[in-house]
Short mmCIF file of C-alpha atoms and ligand atoms in Angstrom, two decimals:
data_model
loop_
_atom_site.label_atom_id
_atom_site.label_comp_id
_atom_site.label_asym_id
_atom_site.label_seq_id
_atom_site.Cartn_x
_atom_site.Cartn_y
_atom_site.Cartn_z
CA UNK A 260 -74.23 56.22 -153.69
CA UNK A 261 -71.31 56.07 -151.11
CA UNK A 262 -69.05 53.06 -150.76
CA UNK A 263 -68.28 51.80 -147.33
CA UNK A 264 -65.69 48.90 -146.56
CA UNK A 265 -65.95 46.82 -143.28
CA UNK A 266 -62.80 44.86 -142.74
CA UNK A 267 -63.68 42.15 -139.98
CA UNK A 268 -67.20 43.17 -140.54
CA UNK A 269 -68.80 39.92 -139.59
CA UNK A 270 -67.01 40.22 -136.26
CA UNK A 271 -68.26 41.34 -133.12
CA UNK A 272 -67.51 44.91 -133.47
CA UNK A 273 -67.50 45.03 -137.46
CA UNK A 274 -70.93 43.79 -137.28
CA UNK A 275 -72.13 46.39 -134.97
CA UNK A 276 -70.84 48.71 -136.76
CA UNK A 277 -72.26 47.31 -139.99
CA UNK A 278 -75.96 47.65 -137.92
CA UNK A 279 -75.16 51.52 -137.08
CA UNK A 280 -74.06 52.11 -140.83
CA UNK A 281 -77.70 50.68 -142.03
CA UNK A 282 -79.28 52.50 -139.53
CA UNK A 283 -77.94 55.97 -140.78
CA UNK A 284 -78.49 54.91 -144.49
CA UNK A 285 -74.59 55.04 -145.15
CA UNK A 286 -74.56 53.76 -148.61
CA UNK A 287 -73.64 50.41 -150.23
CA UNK A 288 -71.72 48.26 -147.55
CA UNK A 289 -68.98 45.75 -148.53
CA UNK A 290 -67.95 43.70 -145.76
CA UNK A 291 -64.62 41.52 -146.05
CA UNK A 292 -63.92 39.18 -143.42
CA UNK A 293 -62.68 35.32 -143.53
CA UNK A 294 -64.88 34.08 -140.96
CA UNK A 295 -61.80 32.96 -138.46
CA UNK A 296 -63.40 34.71 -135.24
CA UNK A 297 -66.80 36.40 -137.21
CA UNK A 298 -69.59 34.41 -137.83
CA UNK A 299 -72.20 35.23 -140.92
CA UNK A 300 -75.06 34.48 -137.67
CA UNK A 301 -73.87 37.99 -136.42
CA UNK A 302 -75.17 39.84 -139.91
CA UNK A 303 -78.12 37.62 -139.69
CA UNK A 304 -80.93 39.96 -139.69
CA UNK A 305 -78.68 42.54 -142.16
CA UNK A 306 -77.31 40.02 -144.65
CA UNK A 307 -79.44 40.76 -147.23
CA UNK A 308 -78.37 44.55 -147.08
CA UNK A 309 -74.35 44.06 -147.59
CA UNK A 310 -72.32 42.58 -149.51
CA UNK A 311 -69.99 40.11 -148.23
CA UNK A 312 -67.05 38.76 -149.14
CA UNK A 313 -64.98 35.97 -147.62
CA UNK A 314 -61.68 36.76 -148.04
CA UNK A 315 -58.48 37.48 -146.07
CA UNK A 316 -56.80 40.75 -145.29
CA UNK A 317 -53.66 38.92 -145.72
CA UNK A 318 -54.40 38.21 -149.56
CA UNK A 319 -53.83 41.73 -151.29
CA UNK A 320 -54.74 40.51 -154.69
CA UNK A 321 -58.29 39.52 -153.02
CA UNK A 322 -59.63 42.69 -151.46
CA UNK A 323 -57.66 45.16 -153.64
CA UNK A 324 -60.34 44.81 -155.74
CA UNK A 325 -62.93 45.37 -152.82
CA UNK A 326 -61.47 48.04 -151.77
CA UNK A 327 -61.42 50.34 -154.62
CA UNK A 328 -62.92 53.70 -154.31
CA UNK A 329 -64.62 53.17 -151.25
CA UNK A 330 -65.34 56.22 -149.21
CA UNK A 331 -64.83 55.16 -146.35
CA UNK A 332 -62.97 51.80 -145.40
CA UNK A 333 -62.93 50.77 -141.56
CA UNK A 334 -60.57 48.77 -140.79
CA UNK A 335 -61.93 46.31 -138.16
CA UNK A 336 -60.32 42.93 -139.13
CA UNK A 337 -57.58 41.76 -135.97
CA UNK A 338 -56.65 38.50 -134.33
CA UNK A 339 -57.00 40.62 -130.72
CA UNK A 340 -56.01 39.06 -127.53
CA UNK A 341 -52.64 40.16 -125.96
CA UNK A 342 -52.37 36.32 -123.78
CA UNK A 343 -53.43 34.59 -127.83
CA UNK A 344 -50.78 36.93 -129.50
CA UNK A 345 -47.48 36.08 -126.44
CA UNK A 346 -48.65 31.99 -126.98
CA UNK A 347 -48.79 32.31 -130.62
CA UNK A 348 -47.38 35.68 -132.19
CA UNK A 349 -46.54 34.19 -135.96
CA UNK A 350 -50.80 34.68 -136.69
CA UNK A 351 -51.59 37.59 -135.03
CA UNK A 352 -48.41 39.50 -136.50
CA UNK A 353 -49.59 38.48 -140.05
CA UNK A 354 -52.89 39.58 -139.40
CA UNK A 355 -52.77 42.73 -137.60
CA UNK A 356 -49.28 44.15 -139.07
CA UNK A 357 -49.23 42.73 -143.16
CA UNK A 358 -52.80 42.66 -142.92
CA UNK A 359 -53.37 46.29 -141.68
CA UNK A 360 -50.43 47.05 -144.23
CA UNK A 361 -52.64 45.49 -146.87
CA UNK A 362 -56.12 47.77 -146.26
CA UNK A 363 -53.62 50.75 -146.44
CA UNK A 364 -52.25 50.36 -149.46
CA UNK A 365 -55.22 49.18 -151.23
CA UNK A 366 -56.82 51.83 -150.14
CA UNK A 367 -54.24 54.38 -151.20
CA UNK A 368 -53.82 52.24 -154.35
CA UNK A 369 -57.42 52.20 -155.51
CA UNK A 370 -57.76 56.15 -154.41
CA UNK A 371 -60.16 55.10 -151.59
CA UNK A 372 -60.87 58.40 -149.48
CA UNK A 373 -60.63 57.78 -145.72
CA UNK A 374 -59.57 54.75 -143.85
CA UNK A 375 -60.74 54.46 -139.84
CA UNK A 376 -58.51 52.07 -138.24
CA UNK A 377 -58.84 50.01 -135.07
CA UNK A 378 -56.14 50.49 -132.89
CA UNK A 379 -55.97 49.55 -129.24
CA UNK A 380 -55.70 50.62 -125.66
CA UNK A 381 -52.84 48.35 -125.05
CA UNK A 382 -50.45 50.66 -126.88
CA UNK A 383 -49.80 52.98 -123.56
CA UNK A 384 -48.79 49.88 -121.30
CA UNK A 385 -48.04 50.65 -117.77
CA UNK A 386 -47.71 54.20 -118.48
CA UNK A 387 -47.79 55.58 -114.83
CA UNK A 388 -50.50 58.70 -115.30
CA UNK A 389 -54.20 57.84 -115.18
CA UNK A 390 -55.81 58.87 -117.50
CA UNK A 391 -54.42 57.98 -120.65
CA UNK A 392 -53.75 61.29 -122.69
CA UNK A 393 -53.14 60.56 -126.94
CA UNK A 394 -50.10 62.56 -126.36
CA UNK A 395 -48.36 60.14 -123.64
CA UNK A 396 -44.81 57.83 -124.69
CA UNK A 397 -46.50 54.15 -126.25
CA UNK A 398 -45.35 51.34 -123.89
CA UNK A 399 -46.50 48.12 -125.74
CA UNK A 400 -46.43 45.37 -123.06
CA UNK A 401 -47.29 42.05 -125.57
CA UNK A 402 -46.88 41.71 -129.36
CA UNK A 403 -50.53 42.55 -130.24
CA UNK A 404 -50.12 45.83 -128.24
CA UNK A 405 -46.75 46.41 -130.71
CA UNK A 406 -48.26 45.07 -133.77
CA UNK A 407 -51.67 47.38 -133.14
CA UNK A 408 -49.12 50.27 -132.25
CA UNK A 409 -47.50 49.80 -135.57
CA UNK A 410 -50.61 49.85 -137.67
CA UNK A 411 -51.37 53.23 -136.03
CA UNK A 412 -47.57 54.40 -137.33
CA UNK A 413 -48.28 52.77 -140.83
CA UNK A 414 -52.01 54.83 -140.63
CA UNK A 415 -50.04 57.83 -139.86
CA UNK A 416 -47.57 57.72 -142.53
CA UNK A 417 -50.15 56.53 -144.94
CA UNK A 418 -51.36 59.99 -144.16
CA UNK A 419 -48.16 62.06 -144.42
CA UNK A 420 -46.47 60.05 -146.99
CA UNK A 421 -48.77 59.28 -149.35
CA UNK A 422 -51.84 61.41 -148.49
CA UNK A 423 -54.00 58.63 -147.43
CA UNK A 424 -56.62 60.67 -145.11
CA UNK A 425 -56.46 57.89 -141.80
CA UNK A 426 -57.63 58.01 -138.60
CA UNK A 427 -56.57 55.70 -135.87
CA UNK A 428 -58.74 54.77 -133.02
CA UNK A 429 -57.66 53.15 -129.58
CA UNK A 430 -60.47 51.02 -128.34
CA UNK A 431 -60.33 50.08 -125.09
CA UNK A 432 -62.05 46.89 -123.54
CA UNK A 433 -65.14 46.91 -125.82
CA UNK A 434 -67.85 44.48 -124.55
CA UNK A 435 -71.54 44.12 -125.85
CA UNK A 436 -73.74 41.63 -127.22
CA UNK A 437 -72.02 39.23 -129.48
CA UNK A 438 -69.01 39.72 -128.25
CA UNK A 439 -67.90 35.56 -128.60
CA UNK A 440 -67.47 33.97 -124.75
CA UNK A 441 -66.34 30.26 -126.35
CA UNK A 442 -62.43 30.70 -126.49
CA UNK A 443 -60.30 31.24 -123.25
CA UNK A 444 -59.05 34.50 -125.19
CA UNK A 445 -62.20 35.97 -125.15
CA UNK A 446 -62.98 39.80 -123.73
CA UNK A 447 -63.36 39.41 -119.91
CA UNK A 448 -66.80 40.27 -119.67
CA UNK A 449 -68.07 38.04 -122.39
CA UNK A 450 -66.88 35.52 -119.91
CA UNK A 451 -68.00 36.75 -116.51
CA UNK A 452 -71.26 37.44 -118.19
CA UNK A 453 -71.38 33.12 -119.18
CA UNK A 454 -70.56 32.47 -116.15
CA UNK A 455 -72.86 34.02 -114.13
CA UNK A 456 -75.90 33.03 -116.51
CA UNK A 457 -74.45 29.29 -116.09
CA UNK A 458 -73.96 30.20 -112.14
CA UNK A 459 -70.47 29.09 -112.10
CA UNK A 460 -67.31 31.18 -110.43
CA UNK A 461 -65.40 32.89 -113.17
CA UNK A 462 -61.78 32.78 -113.15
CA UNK A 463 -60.07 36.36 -112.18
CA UNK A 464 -56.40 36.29 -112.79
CA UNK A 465 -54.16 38.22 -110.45
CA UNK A 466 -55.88 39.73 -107.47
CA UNK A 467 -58.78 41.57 -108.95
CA UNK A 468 -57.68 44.97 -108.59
CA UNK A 469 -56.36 45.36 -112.36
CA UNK A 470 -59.26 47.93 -113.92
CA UNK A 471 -60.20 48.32 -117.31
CA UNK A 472 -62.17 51.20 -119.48
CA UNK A 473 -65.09 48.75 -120.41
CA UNK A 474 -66.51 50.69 -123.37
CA UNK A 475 -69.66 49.78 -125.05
CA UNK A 476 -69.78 48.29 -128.57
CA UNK A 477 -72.56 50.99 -130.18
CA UNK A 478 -70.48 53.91 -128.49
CA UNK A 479 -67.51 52.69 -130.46
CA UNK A 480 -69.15 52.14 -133.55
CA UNK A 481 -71.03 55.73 -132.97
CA UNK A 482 -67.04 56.92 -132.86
CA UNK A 483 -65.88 55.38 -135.62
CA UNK A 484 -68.39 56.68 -137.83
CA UNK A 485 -68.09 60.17 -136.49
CA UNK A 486 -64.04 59.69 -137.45
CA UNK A 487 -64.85 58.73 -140.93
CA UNK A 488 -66.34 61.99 -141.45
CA UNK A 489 -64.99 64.41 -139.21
CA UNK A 490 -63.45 67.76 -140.97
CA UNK A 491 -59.76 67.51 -142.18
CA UNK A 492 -57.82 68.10 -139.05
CA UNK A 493 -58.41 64.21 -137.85
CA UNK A 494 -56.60 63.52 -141.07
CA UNK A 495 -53.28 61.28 -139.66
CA UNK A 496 -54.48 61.69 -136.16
CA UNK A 497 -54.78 59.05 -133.31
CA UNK A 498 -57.48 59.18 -130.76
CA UNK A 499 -59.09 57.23 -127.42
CA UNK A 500 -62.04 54.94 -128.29
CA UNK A 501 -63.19 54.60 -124.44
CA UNK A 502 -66.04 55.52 -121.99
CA UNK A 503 -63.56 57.45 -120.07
CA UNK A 504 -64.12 55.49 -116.40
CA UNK A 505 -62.35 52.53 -115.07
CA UNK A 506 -63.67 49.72 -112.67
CA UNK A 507 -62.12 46.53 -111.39
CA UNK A 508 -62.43 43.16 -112.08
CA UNK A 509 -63.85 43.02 -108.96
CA UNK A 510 -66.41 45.99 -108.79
CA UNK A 511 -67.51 44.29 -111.95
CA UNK A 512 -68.61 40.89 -110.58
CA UNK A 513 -69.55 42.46 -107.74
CA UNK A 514 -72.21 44.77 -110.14
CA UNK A 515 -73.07 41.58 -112.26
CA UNK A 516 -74.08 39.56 -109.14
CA UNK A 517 -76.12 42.64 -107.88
CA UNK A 518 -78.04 42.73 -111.15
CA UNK A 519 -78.56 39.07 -111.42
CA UNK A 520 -79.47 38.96 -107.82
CA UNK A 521 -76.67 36.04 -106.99
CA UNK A 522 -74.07 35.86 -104.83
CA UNK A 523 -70.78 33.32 -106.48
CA UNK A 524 -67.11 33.62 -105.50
CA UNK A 525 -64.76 33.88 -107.88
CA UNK A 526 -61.74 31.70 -108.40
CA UNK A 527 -58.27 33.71 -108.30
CA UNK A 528 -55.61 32.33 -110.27
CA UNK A 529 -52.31 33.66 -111.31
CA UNK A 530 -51.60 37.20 -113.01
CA UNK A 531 -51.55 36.42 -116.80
CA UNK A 532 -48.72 37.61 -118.51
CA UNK A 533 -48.11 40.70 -120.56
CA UNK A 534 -51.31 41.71 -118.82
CA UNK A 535 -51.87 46.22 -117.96
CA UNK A 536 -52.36 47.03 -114.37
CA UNK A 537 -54.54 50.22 -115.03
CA UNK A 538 -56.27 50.97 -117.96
CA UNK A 539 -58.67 54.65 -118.52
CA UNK A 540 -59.51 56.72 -121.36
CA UNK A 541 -59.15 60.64 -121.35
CA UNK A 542 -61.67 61.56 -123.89
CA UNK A 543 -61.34 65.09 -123.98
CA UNK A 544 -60.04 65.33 -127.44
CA UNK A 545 -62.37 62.68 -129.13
CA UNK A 546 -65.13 64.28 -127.77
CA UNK A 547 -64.31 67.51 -128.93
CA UNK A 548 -62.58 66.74 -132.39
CA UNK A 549 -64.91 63.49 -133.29
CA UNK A 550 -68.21 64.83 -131.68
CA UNK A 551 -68.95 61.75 -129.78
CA UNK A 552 -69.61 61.45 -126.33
CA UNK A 553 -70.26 58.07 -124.55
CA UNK A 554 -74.05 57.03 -123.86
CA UNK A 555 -73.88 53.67 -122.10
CA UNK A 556 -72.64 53.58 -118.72
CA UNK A 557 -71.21 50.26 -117.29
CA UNK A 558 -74.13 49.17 -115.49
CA UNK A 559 -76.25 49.70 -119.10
CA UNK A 560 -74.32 48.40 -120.80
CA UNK A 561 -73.97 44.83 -118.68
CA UNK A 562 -77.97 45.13 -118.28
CA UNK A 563 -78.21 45.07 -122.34
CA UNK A 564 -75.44 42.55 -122.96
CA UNK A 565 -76.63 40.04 -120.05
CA UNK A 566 -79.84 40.50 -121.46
CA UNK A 567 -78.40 39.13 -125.14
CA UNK A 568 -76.76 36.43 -124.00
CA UNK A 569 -79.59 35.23 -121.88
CA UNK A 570 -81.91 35.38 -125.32
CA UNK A 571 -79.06 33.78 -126.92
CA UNK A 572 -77.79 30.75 -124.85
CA UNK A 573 -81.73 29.95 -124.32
CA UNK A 574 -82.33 29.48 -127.92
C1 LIG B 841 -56.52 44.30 -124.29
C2 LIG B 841 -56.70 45.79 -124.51
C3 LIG B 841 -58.00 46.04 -125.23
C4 LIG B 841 -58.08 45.19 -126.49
C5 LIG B 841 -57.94 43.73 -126.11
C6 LIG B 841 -57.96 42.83 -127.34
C7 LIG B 841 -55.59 46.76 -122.56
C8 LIG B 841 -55.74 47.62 -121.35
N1 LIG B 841 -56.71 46.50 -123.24
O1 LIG B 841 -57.53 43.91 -123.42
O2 LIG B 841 -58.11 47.41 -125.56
O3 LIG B 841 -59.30 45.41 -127.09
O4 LIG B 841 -56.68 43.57 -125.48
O5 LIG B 841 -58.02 41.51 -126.97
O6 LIG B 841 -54.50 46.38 -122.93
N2 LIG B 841 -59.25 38.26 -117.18
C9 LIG B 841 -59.65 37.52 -116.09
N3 LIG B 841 -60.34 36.36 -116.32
C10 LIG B 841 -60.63 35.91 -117.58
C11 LIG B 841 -60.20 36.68 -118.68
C12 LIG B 841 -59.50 37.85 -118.46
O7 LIG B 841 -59.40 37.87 -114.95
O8 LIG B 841 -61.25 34.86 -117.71
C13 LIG B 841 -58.55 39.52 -116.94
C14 LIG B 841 -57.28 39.73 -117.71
O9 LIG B 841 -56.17 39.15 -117.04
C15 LIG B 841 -57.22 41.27 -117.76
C16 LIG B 841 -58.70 41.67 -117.80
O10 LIG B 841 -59.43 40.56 -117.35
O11 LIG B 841 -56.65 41.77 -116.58
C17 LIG B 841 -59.19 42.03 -119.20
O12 LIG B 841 -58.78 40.98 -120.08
P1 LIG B 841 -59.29 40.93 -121.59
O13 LIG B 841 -60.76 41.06 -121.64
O14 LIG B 841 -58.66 39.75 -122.22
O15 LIG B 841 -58.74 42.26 -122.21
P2 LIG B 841 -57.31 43.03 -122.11
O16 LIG B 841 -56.17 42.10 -122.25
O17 LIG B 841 -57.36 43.98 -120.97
#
């Protein structure tokens, strides 16, 4: 039986990737995470099917050991939030650079065969040209952008140095259900999507017009799957995780209060720093190379995720 690692696999996008793993029958799943932003509740209905471990990508000695001879080891575990990583870089850093160092070598250490990294959107910056194209100059704006952009150099030497096979994804804005709204670093729609459910104004910062690739969780985790066992030439290889559209913070109120059937102004404050203008996928090449194409539109996708959080915050 096959051996699959989920780092950050209790986390909101671990754990739906954990759910698409058991759906396909994968194999024997070991999930590492230390519980800092997952939450055990999010493997609830799955826990009895994985493993899991609590233990910290930052401790080597700890998931060297659960690592070894996986097949496939996705590397999911991140303190994300550029505005969380400018305020405080020490814990992100340690996290997303030593820690991504970490899976790497324990994975080349303990002869594991492919490691799927999560790597992020933020990586191209302000890069003028819409849509963003794999093969376009990185601009990293904050320090998580630079320390996500790094783990993608460390995947890709992994690869060429020591014949790790690695492939790096760059998700951009994933949303879904479980995606956690309680922490003013949370993803964007996880908080639009509380507030309008609690009919308050969510806060936009800047004027609105910033857009985003919002790309749905169980497209991403379809994608990172498909990476893990794609034919050699992904081997060392970087590729867009997105839905390939781009809508505003602004078109996406205005489409939440349309579904809801509610009309709420939202409160403008000031541009947060560090913050991308534009953000869209080109998804030619993951498409073609990885063999997934997005299935969830936006409007879907809010319908299914409004309709999780309304089950949810009922309870
Ligand atoms: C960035 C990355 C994304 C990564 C994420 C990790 C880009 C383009 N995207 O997301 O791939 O997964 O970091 O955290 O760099 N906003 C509001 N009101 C709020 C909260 C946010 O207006 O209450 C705005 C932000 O200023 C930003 C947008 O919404 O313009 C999206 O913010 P957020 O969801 O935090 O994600 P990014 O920083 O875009």
């Amino acid at each position: 039986m096959s051996k699959i690692v989920v780092t950050g696999g209790a986390g909101f996008i671990g754990s739906a990737l954990v759910r698409a793993l058991l759906g396909r029958q994968a194999g024997e799943i070991v999930v590492i995470d230390n519980l800092l932003s997952g939450k055990e509740e999010n493997l609830a209905q799955v826990r009895e099917q994985v493993q899991f471990h609590r233990a910290d990508v930052c401790c080597y000695e700890t998931i060297a050991p659960l690592i070894a001879g996986a097949d496939t080891v996705y590397h999911m575990a991140a303190i994300p939030s550029v505005p969380r990583s400018i305020e405080d870089p020490v814990p992100s850093h340690e996290v997303n650079i030593n820690g991504a160092f970490n899976v790497f070598r324990a994975a080349h250490e303990t002869k594991a065969a492919r490691v799927v990294y999560a790597a992020s959107s933020s990586a191209y910056g302000d890069s003028q040209i819409l849509p963003k194209v794999e093969t376009m100059q990185p601009e990293p704006k904050s320090p998580y952008a630079a320390q996500k952009l790094l783990g993608e150099y460390y995947a890709s030497v992994f690869w060429s140095c020591f014949g790790l096979e690695t492939v790096s994804l760059r998700f951009f804005n994933v949303y879904g259900p479980r995606q956690d709204p309680s922490s003013p670093y949370s993803g964007v729609l996880s908080l639009f999507i509380t507030a309008l459910l609690e009919r308050r104004a969510p806060v936009i910062f800047g004027d609105g017009e910033q857009s985003r690739d919002f790309t749905y969780v169980d497209d991403v985790a379809a994608l990172c799957i498909q990476a893990a066992h794609a034919g050699p030439h992904v081997r060392g290889r970087v590729y867009n995780a997105g839905n390939g559209n781009r809508y505003t913070l602004n078109m996406v109120w205005g489409l939440l209060q349309k579904i809801e059937g509610v009309r709420i102004a939202p409160t403008y404050g000031p541009p947060r720093p560090g913050d991308v203008r534009h953000s869209q996928a080109d998804i030619t090449e993951a498409v073609r190379e990885l063999g997934h194409a997005p299935e969830i539109g936006l409007e879907e996708g809010l319908r299914r995720t409004l309709a999780w959080y309304r089950v949810t915050t009922s309870a």
